[in-house]
Short mmCIF file of C-alpha atoms in Angstrom, two decimals:
data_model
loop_
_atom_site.label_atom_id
_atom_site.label_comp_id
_atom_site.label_asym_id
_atom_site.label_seq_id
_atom_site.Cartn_x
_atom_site.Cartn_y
_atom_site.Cartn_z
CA UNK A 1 38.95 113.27 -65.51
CA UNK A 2 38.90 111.67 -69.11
CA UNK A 3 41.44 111.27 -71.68
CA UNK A 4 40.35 112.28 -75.10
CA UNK A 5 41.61 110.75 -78.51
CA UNK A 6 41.37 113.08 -81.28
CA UNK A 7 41.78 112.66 -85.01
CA UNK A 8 44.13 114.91 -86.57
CA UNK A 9 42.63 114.99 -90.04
CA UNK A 10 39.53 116.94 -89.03
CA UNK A 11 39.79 117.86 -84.97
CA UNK A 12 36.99 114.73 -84.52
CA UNK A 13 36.77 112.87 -81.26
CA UNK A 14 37.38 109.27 -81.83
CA UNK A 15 37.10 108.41 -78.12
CA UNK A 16 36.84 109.88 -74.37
CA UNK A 17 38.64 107.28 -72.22
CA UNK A 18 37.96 107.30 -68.18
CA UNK A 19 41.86 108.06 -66.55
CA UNK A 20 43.10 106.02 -63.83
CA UNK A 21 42.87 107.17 -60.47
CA UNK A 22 45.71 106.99 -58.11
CA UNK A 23 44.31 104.25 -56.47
CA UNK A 24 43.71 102.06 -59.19
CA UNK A 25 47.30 103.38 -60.85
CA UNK A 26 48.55 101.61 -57.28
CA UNK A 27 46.50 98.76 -57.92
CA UNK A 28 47.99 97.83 -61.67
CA UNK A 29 51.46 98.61 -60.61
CA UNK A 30 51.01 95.80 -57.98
CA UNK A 31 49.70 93.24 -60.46
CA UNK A 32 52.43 93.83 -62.41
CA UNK A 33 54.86 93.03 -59.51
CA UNK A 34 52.87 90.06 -58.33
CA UNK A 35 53.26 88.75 -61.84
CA UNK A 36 56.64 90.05 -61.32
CA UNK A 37 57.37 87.23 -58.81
CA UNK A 38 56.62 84.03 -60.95
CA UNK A 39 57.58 85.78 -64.40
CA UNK A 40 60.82 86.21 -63.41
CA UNK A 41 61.52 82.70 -62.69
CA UNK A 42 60.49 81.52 -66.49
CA UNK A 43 62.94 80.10 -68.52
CA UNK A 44 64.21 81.87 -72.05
CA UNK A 45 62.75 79.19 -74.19
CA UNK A 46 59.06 79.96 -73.26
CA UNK A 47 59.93 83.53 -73.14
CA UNK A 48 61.42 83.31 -76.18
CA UNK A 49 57.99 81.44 -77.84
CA UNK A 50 55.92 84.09 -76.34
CA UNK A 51 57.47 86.73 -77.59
CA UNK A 52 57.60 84.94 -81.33
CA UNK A 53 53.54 84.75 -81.06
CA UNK A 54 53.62 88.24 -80.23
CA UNK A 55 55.25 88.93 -83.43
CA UNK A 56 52.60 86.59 -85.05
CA UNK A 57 49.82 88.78 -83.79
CA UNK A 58 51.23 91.59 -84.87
CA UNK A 59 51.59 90.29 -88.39
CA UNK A 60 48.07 89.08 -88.43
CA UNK A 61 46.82 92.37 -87.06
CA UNK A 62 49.11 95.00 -89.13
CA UNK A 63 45.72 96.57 -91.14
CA UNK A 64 44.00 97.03 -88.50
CA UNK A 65 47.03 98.37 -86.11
CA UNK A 66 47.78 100.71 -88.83
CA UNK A 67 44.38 101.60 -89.22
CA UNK A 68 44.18 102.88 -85.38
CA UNK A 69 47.42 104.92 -85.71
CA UNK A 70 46.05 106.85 -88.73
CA UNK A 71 43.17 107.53 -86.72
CA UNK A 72 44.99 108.68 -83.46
CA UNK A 73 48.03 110.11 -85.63
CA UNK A 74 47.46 110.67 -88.97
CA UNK A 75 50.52 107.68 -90.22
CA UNK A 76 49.43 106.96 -93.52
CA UNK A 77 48.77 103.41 -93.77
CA UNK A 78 51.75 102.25 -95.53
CA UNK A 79 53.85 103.96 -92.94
CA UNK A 80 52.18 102.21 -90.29
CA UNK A 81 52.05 98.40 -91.64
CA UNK A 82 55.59 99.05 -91.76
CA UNK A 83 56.00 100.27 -88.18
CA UNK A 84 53.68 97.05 -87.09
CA UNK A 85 56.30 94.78 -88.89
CA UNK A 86 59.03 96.28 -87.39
CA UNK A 87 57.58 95.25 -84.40
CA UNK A 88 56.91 91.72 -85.19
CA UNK A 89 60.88 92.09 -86.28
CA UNK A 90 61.91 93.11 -82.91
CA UNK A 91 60.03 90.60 -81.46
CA UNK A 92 61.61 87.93 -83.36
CA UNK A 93 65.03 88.94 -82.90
CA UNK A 94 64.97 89.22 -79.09
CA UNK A 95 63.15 85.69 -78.96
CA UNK A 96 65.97 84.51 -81.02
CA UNK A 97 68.80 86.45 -79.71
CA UNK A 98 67.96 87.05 -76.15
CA UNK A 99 69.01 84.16 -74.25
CA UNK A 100 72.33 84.46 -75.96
CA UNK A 101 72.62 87.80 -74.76
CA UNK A 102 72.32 87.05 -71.42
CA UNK A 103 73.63 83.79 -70.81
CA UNK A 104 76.22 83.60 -67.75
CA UNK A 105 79.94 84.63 -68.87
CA UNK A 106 82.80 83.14 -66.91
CA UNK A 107 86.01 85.06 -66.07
CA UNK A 108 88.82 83.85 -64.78
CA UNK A 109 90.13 85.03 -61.27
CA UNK A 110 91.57 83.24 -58.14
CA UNK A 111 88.10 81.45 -57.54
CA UNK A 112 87.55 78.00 -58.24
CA UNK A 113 84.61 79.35 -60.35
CA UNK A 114 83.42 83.32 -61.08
CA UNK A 115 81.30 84.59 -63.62
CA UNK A 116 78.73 87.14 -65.00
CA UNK A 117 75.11 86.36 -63.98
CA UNK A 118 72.16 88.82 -65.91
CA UNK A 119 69.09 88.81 -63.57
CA UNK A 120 66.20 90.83 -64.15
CA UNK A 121 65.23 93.50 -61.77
CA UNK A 122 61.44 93.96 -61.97
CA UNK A 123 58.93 96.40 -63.32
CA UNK A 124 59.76 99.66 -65.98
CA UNK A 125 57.72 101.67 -65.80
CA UNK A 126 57.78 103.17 -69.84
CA UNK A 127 56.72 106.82 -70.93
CA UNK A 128 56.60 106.99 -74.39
CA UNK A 129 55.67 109.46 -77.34
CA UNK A 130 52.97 109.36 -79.84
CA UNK A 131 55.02 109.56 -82.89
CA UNK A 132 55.73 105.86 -83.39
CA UNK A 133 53.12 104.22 -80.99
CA UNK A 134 53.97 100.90 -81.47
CA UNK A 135 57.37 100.82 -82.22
CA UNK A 136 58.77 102.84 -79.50
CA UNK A 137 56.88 100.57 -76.88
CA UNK A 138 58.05 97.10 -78.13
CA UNK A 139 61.76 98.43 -78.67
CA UNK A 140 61.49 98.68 -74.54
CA UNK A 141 59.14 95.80 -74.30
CA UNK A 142 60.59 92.87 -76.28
CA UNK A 143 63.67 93.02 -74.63
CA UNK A 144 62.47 93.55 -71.52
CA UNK A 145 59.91 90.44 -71.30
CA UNK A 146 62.77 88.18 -72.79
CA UNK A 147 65.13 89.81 -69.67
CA UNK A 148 62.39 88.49 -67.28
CA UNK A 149 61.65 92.17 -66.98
CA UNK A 150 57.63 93.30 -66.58
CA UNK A 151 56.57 96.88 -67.65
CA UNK A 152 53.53 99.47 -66.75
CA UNK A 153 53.17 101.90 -69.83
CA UNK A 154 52.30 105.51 -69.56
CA UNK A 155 51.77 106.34 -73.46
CA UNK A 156 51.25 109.96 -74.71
CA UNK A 157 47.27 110.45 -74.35
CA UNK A 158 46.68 110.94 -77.80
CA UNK A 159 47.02 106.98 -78.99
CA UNK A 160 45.28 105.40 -75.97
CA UNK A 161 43.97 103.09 -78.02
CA UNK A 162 46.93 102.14 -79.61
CA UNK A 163 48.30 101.72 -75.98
CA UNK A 164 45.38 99.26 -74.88
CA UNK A 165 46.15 97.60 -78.03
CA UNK A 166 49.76 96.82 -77.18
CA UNK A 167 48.52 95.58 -73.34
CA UNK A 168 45.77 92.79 -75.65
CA UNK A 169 48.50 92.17 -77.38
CA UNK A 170 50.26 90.53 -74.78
CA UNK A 171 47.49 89.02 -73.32
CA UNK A 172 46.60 87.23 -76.58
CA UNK A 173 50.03 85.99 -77.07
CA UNK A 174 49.79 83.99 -73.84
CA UNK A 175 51.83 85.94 -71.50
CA UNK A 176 50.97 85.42 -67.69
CA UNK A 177 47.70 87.70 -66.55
CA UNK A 178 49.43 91.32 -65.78
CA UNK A 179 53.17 91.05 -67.12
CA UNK A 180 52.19 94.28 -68.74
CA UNK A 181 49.66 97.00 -68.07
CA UNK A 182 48.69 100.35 -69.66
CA UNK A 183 48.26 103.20 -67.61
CA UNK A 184 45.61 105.49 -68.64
CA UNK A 185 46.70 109.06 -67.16
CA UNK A 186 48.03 112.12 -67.74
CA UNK A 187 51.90 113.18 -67.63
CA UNK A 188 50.80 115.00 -63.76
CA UNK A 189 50.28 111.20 -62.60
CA UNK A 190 53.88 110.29 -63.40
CA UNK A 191 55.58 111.64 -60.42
CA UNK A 192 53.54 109.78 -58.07
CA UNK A 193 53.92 106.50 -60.34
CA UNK A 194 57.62 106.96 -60.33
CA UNK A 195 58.04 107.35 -56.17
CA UNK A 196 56.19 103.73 -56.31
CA UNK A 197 58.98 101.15 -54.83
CA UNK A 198 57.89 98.77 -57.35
CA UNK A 199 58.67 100.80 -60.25
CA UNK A 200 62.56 99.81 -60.57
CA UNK A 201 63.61 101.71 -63.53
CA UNK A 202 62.38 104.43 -65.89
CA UNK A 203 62.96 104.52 -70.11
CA UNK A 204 61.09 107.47 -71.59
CA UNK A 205 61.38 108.79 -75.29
CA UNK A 206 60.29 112.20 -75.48
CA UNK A 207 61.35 115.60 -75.70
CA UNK A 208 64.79 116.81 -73.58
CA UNK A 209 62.73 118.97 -71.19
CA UNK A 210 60.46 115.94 -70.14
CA UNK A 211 63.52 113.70 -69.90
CA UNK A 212 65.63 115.97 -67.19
CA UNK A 213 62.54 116.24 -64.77
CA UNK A 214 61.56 112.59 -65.34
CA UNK A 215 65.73 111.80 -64.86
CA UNK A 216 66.05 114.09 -61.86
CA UNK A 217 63.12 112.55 -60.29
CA UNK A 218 64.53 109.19 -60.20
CA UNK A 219 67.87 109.99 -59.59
CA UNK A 220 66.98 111.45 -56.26
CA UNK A 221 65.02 108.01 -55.97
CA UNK A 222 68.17 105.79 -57.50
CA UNK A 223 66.52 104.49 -60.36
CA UNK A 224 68.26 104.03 -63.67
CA UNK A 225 67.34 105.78 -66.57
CA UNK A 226 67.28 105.33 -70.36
CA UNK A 227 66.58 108.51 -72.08
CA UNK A 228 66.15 108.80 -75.75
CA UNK A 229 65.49 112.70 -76.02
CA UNK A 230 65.06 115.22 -79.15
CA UNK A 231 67.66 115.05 -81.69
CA UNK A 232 68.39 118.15 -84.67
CA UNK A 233 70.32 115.07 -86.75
CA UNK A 234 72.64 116.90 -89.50
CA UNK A 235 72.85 115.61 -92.63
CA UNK A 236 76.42 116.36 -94.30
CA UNK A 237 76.70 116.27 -98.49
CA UNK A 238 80.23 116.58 -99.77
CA UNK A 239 81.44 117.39 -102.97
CA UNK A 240 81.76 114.36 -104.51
CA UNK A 241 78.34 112.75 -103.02
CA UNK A 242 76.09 111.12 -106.03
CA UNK A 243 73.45 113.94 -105.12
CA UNK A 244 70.39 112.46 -106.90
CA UNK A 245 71.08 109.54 -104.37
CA UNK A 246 71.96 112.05 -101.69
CA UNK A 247 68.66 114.48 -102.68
CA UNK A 248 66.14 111.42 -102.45
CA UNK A 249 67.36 109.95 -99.02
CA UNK A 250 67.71 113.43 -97.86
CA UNK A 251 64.19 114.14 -98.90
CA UNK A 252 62.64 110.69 -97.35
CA UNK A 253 64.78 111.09 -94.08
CA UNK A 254 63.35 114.56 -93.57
CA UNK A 255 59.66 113.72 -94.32
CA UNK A 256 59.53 110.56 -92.24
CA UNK A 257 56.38 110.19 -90.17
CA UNK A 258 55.93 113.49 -91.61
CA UNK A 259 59.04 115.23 -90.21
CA UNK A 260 57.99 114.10 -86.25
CA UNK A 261 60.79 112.00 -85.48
CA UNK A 262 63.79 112.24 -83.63
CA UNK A 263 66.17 111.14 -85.84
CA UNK A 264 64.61 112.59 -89.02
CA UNK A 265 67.32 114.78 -90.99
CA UNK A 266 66.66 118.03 -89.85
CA UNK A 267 70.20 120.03 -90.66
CA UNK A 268 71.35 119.61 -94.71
CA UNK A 269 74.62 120.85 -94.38
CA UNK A 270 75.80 121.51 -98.14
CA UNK A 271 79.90 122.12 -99.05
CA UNK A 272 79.05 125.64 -100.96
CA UNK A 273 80.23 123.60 -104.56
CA UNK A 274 77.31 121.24 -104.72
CA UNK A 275 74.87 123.63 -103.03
CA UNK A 276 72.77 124.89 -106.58
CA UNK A 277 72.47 121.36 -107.93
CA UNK A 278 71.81 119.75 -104.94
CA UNK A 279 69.31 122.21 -103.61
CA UNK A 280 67.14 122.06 -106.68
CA UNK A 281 67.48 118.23 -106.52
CA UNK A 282 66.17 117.92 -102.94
CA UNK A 283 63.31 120.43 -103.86
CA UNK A 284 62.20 118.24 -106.46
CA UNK A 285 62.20 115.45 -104.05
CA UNK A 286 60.13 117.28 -101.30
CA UNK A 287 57.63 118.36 -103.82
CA UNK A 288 56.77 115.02 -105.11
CA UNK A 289 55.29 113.68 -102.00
CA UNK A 290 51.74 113.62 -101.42
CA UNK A 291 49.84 115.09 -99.03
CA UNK A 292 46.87 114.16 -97.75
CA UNK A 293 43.79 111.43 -96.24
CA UNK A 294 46.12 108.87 -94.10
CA UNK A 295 43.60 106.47 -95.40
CA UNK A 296 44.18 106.61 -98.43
CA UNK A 297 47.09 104.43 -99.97
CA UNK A 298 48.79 106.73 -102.49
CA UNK A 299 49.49 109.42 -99.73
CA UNK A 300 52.65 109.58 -98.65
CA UNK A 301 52.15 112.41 -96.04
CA UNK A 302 49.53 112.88 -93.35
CA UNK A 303 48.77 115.34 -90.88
CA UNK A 304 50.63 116.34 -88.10
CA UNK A 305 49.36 114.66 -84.70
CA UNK A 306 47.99 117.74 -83.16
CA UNK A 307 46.79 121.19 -84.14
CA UNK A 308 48.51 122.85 -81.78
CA UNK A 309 51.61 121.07 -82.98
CA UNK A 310 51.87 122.72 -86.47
CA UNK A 311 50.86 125.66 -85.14
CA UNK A 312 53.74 125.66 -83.04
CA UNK A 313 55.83 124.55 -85.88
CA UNK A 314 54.69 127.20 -88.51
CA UNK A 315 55.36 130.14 -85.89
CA UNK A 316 59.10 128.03 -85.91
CA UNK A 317 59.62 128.83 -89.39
CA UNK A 318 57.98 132.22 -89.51
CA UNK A 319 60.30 133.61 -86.60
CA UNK A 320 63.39 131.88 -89.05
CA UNK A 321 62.30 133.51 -92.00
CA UNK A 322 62.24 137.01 -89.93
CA UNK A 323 65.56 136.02 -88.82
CA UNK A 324 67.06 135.88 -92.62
CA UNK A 325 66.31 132.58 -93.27
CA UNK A 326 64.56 132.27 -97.12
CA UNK A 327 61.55 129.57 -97.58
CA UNK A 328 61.95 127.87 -101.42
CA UNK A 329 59.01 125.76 -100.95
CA UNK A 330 56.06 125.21 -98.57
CA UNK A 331 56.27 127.49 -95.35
CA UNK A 332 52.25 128.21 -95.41
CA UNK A 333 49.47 126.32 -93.56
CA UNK A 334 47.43 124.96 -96.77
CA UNK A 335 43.95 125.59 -97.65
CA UNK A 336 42.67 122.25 -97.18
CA UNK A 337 38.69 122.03 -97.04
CA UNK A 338 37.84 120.51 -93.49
CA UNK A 339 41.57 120.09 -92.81
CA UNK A 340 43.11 120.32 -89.18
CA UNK A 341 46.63 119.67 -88.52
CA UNK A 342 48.39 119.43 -91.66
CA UNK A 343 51.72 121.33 -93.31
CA UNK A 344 53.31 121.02 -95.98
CA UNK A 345 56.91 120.15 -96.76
CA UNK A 346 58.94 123.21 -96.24
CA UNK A 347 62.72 124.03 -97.49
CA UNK A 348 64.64 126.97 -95.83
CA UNK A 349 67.68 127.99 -97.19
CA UNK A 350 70.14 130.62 -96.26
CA UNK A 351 70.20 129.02 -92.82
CA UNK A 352 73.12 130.69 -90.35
CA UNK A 353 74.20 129.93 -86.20
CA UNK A 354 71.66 132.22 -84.94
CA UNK A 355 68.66 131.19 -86.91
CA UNK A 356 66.37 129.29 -85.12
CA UNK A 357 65.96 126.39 -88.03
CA UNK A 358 70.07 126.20 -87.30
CA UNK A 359 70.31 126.42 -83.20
CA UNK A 360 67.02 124.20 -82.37
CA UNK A 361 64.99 121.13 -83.38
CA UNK A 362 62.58 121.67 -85.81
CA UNK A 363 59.60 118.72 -85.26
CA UNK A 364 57.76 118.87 -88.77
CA UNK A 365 58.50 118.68 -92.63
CA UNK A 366 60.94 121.54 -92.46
CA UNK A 367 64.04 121.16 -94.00
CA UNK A 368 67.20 123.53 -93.13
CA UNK A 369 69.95 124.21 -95.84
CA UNK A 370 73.16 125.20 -94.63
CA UNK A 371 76.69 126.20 -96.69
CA UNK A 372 79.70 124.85 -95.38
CA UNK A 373 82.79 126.33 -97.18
CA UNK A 374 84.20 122.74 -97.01
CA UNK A 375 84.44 119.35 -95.34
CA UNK A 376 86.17 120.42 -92.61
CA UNK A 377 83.29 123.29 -92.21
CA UNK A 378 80.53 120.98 -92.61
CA UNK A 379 81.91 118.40 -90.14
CA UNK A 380 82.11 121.49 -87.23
CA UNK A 381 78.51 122.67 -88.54
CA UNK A 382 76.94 119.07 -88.08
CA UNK A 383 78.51 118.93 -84.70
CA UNK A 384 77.57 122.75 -83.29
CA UNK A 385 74.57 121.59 -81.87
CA UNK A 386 73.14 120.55 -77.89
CA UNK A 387 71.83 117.60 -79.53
CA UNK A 388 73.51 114.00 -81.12
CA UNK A 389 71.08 111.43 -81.55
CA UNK A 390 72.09 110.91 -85.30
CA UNK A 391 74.33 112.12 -88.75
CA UNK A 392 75.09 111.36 -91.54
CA UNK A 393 77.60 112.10 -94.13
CA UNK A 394 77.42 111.33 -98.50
CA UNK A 395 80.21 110.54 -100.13
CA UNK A 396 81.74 108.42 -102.80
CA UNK A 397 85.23 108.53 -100.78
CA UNK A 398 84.86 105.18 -98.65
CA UNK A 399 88.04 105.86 -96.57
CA UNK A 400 86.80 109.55 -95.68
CA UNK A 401 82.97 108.51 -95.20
CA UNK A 402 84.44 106.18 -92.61
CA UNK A 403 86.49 108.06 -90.90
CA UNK A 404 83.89 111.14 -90.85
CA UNK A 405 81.38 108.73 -89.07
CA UNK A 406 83.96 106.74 -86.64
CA UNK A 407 85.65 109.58 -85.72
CA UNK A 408 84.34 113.15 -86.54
CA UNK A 409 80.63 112.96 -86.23
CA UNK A 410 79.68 113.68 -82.60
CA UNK A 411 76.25 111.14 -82.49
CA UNK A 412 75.24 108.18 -80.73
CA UNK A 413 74.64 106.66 -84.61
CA UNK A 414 76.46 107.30 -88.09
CA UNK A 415 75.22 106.48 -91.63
CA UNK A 416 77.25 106.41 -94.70
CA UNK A 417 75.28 107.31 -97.74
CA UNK A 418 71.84 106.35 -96.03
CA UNK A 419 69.17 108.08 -93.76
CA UNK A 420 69.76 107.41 -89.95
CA UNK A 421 67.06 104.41 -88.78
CA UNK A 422 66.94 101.98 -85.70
CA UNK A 423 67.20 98.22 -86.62
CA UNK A 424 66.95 95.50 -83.75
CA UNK A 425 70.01 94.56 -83.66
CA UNK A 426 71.96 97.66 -83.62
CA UNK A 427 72.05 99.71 -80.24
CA UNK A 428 69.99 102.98 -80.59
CA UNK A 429 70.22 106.28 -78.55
CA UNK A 430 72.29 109.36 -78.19
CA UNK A 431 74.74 111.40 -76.32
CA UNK A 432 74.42 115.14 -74.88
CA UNK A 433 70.88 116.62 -74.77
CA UNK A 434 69.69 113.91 -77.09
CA UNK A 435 69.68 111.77 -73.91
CA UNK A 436 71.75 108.70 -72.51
CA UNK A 437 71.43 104.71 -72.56
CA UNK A 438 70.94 102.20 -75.41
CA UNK A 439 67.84 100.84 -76.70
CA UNK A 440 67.92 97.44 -78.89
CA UNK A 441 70.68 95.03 -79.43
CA UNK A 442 72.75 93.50 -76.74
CA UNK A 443 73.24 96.84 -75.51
CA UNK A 444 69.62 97.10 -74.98
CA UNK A 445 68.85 93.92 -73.11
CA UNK A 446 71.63 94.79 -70.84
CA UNK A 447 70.16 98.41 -69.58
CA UNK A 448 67.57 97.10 -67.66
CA UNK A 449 69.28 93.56 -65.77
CA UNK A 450 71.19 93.30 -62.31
CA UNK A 451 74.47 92.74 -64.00
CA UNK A 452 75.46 90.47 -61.09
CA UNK A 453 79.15 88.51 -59.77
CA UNK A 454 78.86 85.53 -58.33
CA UNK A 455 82.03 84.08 -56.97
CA UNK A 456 83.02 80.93 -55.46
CA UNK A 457 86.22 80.36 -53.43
#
């Protein structure tokens, strides 16, 4: 069986790669444990320096990474230097961070001496999505090597080679031989790579049908979980929001990585007063973004990663449009000479509960306008939804805008007057069908340790 790579700009095959069998699957995950065995008794300083020439590398290398994920993607290249740095970020912050977070913490009982110990528990195994390719991976993988944590990668098929650029990566940097290995398969491998007793624990980001088959699997094998699943993030604009502000973020929160994220704005719910002005705002941002070669510098939108994948996203908006939904701008596949997979930004207004743009996540540059009557309307709007990964609210009112995201907004994260975004030291994930767990932060360190008591009388 092979594993093709194809670009998205024009259906090309970049490269056939050879999959794994089951054998030699078998064969990396026992490296990985072997390596396991030694890693795990390294101290945090020398972690801590590996992981900080990591984030060298992946300075050094950011054209080039970047390069590879247009290819395999379509990220324009500005988009992915950025998601390379981000990387390097992460990488610093653990190495700086990390033996803080797990350092020993006493408490006080009726021993002479009790406390806290975080030890790490082996191998994650990692299935991951091909939206950000290498920031997804090293937002599990930083803080896992620092834990004393090793990891086997199953990365969506599509960015192989962004996957067995990650494993060189590591290499390069100096880690042992075999702390981390890529596993070149297909998603029917994973069950069999799950049963494995050296695969400890399971993080996948990916959509919430994948997560509750790859969650029930190893539930019934107790093995903990970290699920970061799909996410329809609502975007709330109040009356007194500074809407060209509002419009722009709105606009750039909706379009990143060309509308395939999980926590890009998906639901712009509008109080019915600011709806005209903001709406032609917003419309003005959408249409001033650039479509086109990921290659090139000045575009600001590629395609989308698969063919298949905007077609599945333009039948999305045709079925909303036959359900009374109205398209302002975009909603066609454009006539793009020896183009494959692209779209162009889309706005749909007169979005109601029973629309499809309003009920499920949309995974493209597809915006959905919805009326709220008033804050207390918009605040029940953002939160009628299976989902909760992210929300946001705008507002000039500090007190409210607080209280909206502490207390009202039903989401694993809350931004005031910004677009929702993961940053290393802030702990990232969601609640409901957008998954469970934390990613980054102290949180994040902590998901994957034995969080052990040792007492002594």
């Amino acid at each position: 069986m092979s594993i093709l790579s194809i670009n998205p700009v024009n259906g090309a095959i970049i490269k056939n790669y050879q999959e794994d069998s089951e054998d030699l699957i078998n064969q990396k995950i026992d490296l990985v444990h072997q390596a396991w065995l030694n890693y795990k008794e390294t101290d945090f300083d020398s972690r801590a320096r590996l992981l900080t020439e990591v984030s060298k590398l992946l300075t050094e290398r950011k054209d080039q990474l970047a390069e590879l994920m247009a290819l395999e993607m379509g990220k324009p290249l500005k988009a992915g230097v950025a998601e390379v740095l981000k990387c390097a970020s992460v990488c610093e912050y653990y190495a700086k961070n990390g033996a803080e977070f797990l350092a020993d913490q006493t408490i006080k009982t009726s021993a002479s001496k009790s406390y806290v110990s975080f030890q790490p528990i082996g191998v994650v195994l990692a299935i991951m999505p091909w939206n950000f390719p290498f920031w997804q991976v090293f937002r599990f993988l930083a803080p896992a090597l620092m834990a004393g944590n090793c990891g086997v990668l199953k990365h969506s098929s599509g960015v192989t080679g962004c996957a067995i650029e990650i494993e060189k990566i590591i290499e390069d940097a100096g880690f042992p031989s075999n702390v981390f290995k890529t596993l070149i398969c297909s998603s029917n491998a994973i069950s069999k790579v799950i049963e494995n007793p050296y695969i400890k624990a399971v993080t996948l980001t990916g959509s919430t049908e994948a997560g509750k088959k790859v969650a029930g699997q190893a539930g019934n094998l107790i093995k903990k979980t970290v699920l970061e699943l799909g996410g329809s993030d609502p975007y709330v604009v109040l009356e007194d929001a500074d809407l060209e502000k509002a419009a722009k973020i709105c606009a750039e929160a909706r379009l990143i990585n060309n509308g395939q994220s999980c926590i890009a704005a998906k639901r712009f719910i509008v109080v019915k007063s600011v709806e005209e002005q903001f709406t032609r705002l917003f419309k003005a941002e959408m249409e001033n973004k650039k479509t086109g070669d990921p290659l090139q510098d000045d575009t600001d939108l590629g395609p989308m990663a698969r063919a298949e994948l905007r077609d599945e996203l333009h039948q999305q908006v045709l079925k909303s449009i036959g359900q009374g939904a109205k398209c302002i701008l975009g909603g066609e596949i454009p006539d793009m000479e020896g183009a494959h997979a692209y779209y162009q930004p889309t706005i749909l207004t007169d979005v109601k509960k029973g629309i499809l743009a309003y009920d499920e996540e949309i995974f493209g540059p597809v915006a959905a306008i919805i009326i709220a009557k008033d804050t207390k309307d918009a605040i029940r709007m953002a939160n009628d939804t299976n989902f909760g990964l992210g929300a946001a609210v705008f507002t000039e009112n500090a007190a409210l805008a607080e209280d909206i995201a502490r207390n009202k907004l039903a989401a694993g994260s809350c931004f005031v007057n910004e677009g929702v975004k993961s940053d290393p030291a802030l702990p990232f994930g969601g609640i409901n069908q957008s998954g469970y767990g934390r990613e980054l932060g102290m949180f994040g360190i902590h998901e994957f340790v034995n969080i052990k008591t040792v007492y002594i009388k």
